[in-house]
Amino acid sequence: MTTHDVVVVGAGPAGMAAASTAARHGCTVCLVDDNGSCGGQIWRNYDGSVKAGHPRSFTDLSQSLQSGRVDFRTRTSVVAQPVPNILRVETAGAFEDIGYRKLILATGARERFLPFPGWTLPGVMGAGGLQAMVKAGLPIRGKRVLLAGTGPLLLAVAASLAKRGAQVLGIFEQAALATLAGFCMQLLQHPGKIREGVAYRTMTMAVPFRTSSWVVRAEGENSLQSVNVSINGSIRNFDCDFLGCAFHLVPNLELPRLLSCAIQNGFVCVNRLQETSTKDICCVGELTGVGGLEKALCEGEIAGLVCAGRPASHLYRKRNRYLRFAKQLEETFALRPQLAKLAEPETFVCRCEDVSRRTLEGLHSWREAKLHTRCGMGPCQGRICGAAAEFIFGWDSEQVRPPVLPARVSTLAGAVELDPR
């Protein structure tokens, strides 16, 4: 086992910034990610070289990680903490214990899925997931795509798919027009966001954009064939090949919960130094609030400086501006109550274990649902149905127990090897 000054879990923008900053200031750093390369969801499929279209910030951070100052472990999953200040990680063929003096969690977020009739049909997927599959090679040219849900991701995905030749039939946003107008006025404080939004909309000018609209049903035999959408109270049917739904993002809180970090209103509580309630642990990025790339980079840099024992006060003002933007996002794209009623009695809420809404009605907690129905105990371990059940029934998730991810028995049973130093 090796002990590092700083271990960073998650190699998205926040984790990359944290690892690069800590290493630049003399720390021994280990960066761990279960993907095959750095970049996370935002910078997916970039290779680190200087190419047209690659953000300069990604290229600089990627090259910093490749300089040899950071021990970067790809395809490596954190599954448990056998003793304080030691993480147990698993790779394809082995496990290892990694010690740390300071730990920075940058595990990002995932898409929130809400159940509605037909949501388990092939062709129905998360908007971000659809975009990722297209980037990985899914043929999309000429395919009819409908995007629905809430948040800026819808517009970004529409622009990306349209650029690759998809026939985007419409963007259906559940927020009201007046709410979006107020949000746009607040964006005057973030000119970069305005330019980004204008660029996306320019690329999708031919695509109808409807507010106060949401999917009520997906239909098809063995795959998606059509979608019913409520548009200002009127139902309209669209024939389509793909439906991308984005009901905002849910932070990946499994590891912070395992390490007893305080959670409030769905996010990890941190102080101005990005420190959590658990000693020697910082959290950055979407774990502390969904606020986009700039917030993630800024918080990562602050945490890297703090863990290296360097001052970070010069970044607080900028970080606070990004935090205000994150709060504006949360308020603008808050899910309306009608969405909690989309699932019919026979609609599966937990698609891993085929647990319907009817089965869950009358239960009183997430724990009770797991005990009586196995909801949340399938392969996804509640990552999909947990957020849905929280929104529909108001159930809070419980403390996470190891392993955080599926792991081999030999990994969990292995003895802890302490650092001889």
Coordinates of C-alpha atoms in Angstrom, one line a residue, residues 182-194 320-322 324-325 328:
G182 CA -36.5 35.6 -15.3
F183 CA -33.6 33.2 -15.5
C184 CA -32.4 34.8 -18.7
M185 CA -32.4 38.2 -17.0
Q186 CA -30.2 36.8 -14.2
L187 CA -27.8 35.5 -16.8
L188 CA -26.7 39.1 -17.6
Q189 CA -24.3 38.5 -14.7
H190 CA -22.8 35.5 -16.7
P191 CA -22.1 36.8 -20.2
G192 CA -20.2 33.5 -21.0
K193 CA -23.4 31.5 -20.3
I194 CA -25.4 33.8 -22.6
N320 CA -19.4 32.5 -4.8
R321 CA -20.6 33.9 -8.1
Y322 CA -20.8 30.3 -9.6
R324 CA -25.3 31.8 -7.0
F325 CA -25.6 30.6 -10.6
Q328 CA -30.5 30.0 -9.9

